[in-house]
Amino acid sequence: MTRLVAALERMSPPPLEAPDFSAADAFVWHASPDRLTPVPQVSRVGLELLVGIDRSRETLLENTTRFADGASANNALLWGARGMGKSSLVKAAHAKVNEGRETLLILVEIQREDIPSVGRLLGHLRAAADRRFILFCDDLSFDKDDAHYKSLKAVLDGGVEGRPENVIFYATSNRRHLMPRDMIENERSTAINPSEATEEKVSLSDRFGLWLGFHQGSQDDYLAMVRGYCDAYGIEIGDEELRAEAIEWRQTRGAVSGRVAWQFITDLAGKRGVKLG
C-alpha cells in the first residue's frame, strides 16, 4: 500500500503551496512537478548600457512602469536580430522600475517547453492579487505541428478567465510572427483557403499590443557599447587601442551586436584582471 501511494504521488504530485513572493523579485517556473524557484540575483546589465535601441528601451520602460503602477499596459513582443539586447532589455527595465519601489514588480520566467502548464502558473499568480508580475518567455518560437501556441493564445487574449489583471506577458523572438517564414508560405501554398491556413498561428503575434523591432546595429553603436562597458566596469584602456581591438574582435565574429560587444568585454576584462559583475 505504501509503494502504491508513493507511485500515485509521483504520477499526480501534490499542488504547489502558495509561493513566498517576498523571497525575491524574480522567479523561474518549472513544471512536473510545479514549482516557482526564487532567483537571488538576476543576470543583467544596467539599462543605460543598452545602446542603439533607444526607442524600444523608452517604450518598454514606459509600458512596464505603467503596469507596475497599476495602470493599463500591453503585452510586448520583442523581435528581431540575434544578440541585440532583447532579453537584456526586459531584465534591465524590470530592475529599473523596481528602483525605490516598496512593493516590487516580480519577474517570472517560463521556458517555451513549459507553455502548456501556463494555466496552472497563472492560477498561482492570480491568487497573489497584491502583487504584479511580468511573465517572461525568452526565445519564443513555434515550429510545424507545435500546438503549444494554443495554450499561450488563451493567456494573452482569450479564454473564459483570460489573463489575470496583475499579470503581463513579455516575450522575445527572432521571428516577428513566432514561426519560420517558409512554414507560413508552405501553409498558404498547400491550403484550400490560404488566408485561413495560417490565420490561427499568425494571430498569436497579433495578441501582443507592443511589437518592438530590433535590427542589426552599426559599428558606431558597437563601439559605444564597448566603451560604455569599459567605463561601467572600470576597465582602463585608451580610445584608439579599444577601437582597434574591438573592431578586430567583431570582424572575427562576422557580426555587430550587443552580444558580440559583451563577449569582447568579457575577454578584455579577463586579460586585464578585471572582474565583471
mmCIF file of C-alpha atoms in Angstrom, residues 29 31 75 110-123 126 135 137 140-142 145-164 167 169 178 200-201 203-205 207-208:
data_model
loop_
_atom_site.group_PDB
_atom_site.id
_atom_site.type_symbol
_atom_site.label_atom_id
_atom_site.label_comp_id
_atom_site.label_asym_id
_atom_site.label_seq_id
_atom_site.Cartn_x
_atom_site.Cartn_y
_atom_site.Cartn_z
ATOM 1 C CA TRP A 29 8.690 28.440 -13.233
ATOM 2 C CA ALA A 31 6.651 22.128 -14.437
ATOM 3 C CA ASN A 75 1.784 42.542 -23.612
ATOM 4 C CA ILE A 110 8.809 30.416 -18.160
ATOM 5 C CA GLN A 111 10.527 28.171 -20.711
ATOM 6 C CA ARG A 112 8.905 27.593 -24.086
ATOM 7 C CA GLU A 113 8.541 23.866 -23.426
ATOM 8 C CA ASP A 114 6.566 24.643 -20.246
ATOM 9 C CA ILE A 115 3.981 26.812 -22.039
ATOM 10 C CA PRO A 116 1.305 24.067 -21.772
ATOM 11 C CA SER A 117 1.463 24.457 -17.966
ATOM 12 C CA VAL A 118 0.934 28.225 -18.091
ATOM 13 C CA GLY A 119 -2.678 27.930 -16.953
ATOM 14 C CA ARG A 120 -1.592 26.411 -13.651
ATOM 15 C CA LEU A 121 1.054 29.094 -13.203
ATOM 16 C CA LEU A 122 -1.489 31.850 -13.802
ATOM 17 C CA GLY A 123 -3.657 30.364 -11.097
ATOM 18 C CA ARG A 126 -3.878 35.384 -9.873
ATOM 19 C CA LEU A 135 5.555 36.631 -17.166
ATOM 20 C CA CYS A 137 9.461 33.818 -22.133
ATOM 21 C CA LEU A 140 9.787 32.078 -28.063
ATOM 22 C CA SER A 141 9.026 30.393 -31.384
ATOM 23 C CA PHE A 142 6.925 27.567 -32.768
ATOM 24 C CA ASP A 145 2.910 20.748 -35.758
ATOM 25 C CA ASP A 146 3.774 22.537 -32.498
ATOM 26 C CA ALA A 147 0.483 23.137 -30.684
ATOM 27 C CA HIS A 148 1.943 24.877 -27.622
ATOM 28 C CA TYR A 149 0.868 28.219 -29.056
ATOM 29 C CA LYS A 150 -2.771 27.351 -28.349
ATOM 30 C CA SER A 151 -2.128 27.447 -24.601
ATOM 31 C CA LEU A 152 -0.492 30.830 -24.966
ATOM 32 C CA LYS A 153 -3.279 32.376 -27.055
ATOM 33 C CA ALA A 154 -5.772 31.924 -24.225
ATOM 34 C CA VAL A 155 -3.356 33.555 -21.808
ATOM 35 C CA LEU A 156 -2.805 36.620 -23.959
ATOM 36 C CA ASP A 157 -6.300 37.449 -25.046
ATOM 37 C CA GLY A 158 -8.915 34.755 -24.837
ATOM 38 C CA GLY A 159 -10.354 32.030 -22.666
ATOM 39 C CA VAL A 160 -13.075 32.308 -20.056
ATOM 40 C CA GLU A 161 -10.762 33.634 -17.350
ATOM 41 C CA GLY A 162 -8.277 35.371 -19.640
ATOM 42 C CA ARG A 163 -5.066 36.918 -18.431
ATOM 43 C CA PRO A 164 -5.150 37.978 -14.767
ATOM 44 C CA VAL A 167 -0.025 39.716 -14.961
ATOM 45 C CA PHE A 169 3.367 38.852 -20.743
ATOM 46 C CA LEU A 178 6.873 33.451 -33.953
ATOM 47 C CA GLU A 200 -4.743 30.726 -36.321
ATOM 48 C CA LYS A 201 -0.973 30.615 -35.845
ATOM 49 C CA SER A 203 -2.838 35.609 -34.928
ATOM 50 C CA LEU A 204 -0.790 34.745 -31.844
ATOM 51 C CA SER A 205 1.607 37.624 -32.526
ATOM 52 C CA ARG A 207 -2.221 39.449 -29.352
ATOM 53 C CA PHE A 208 0.840 41.455 -28.341
#
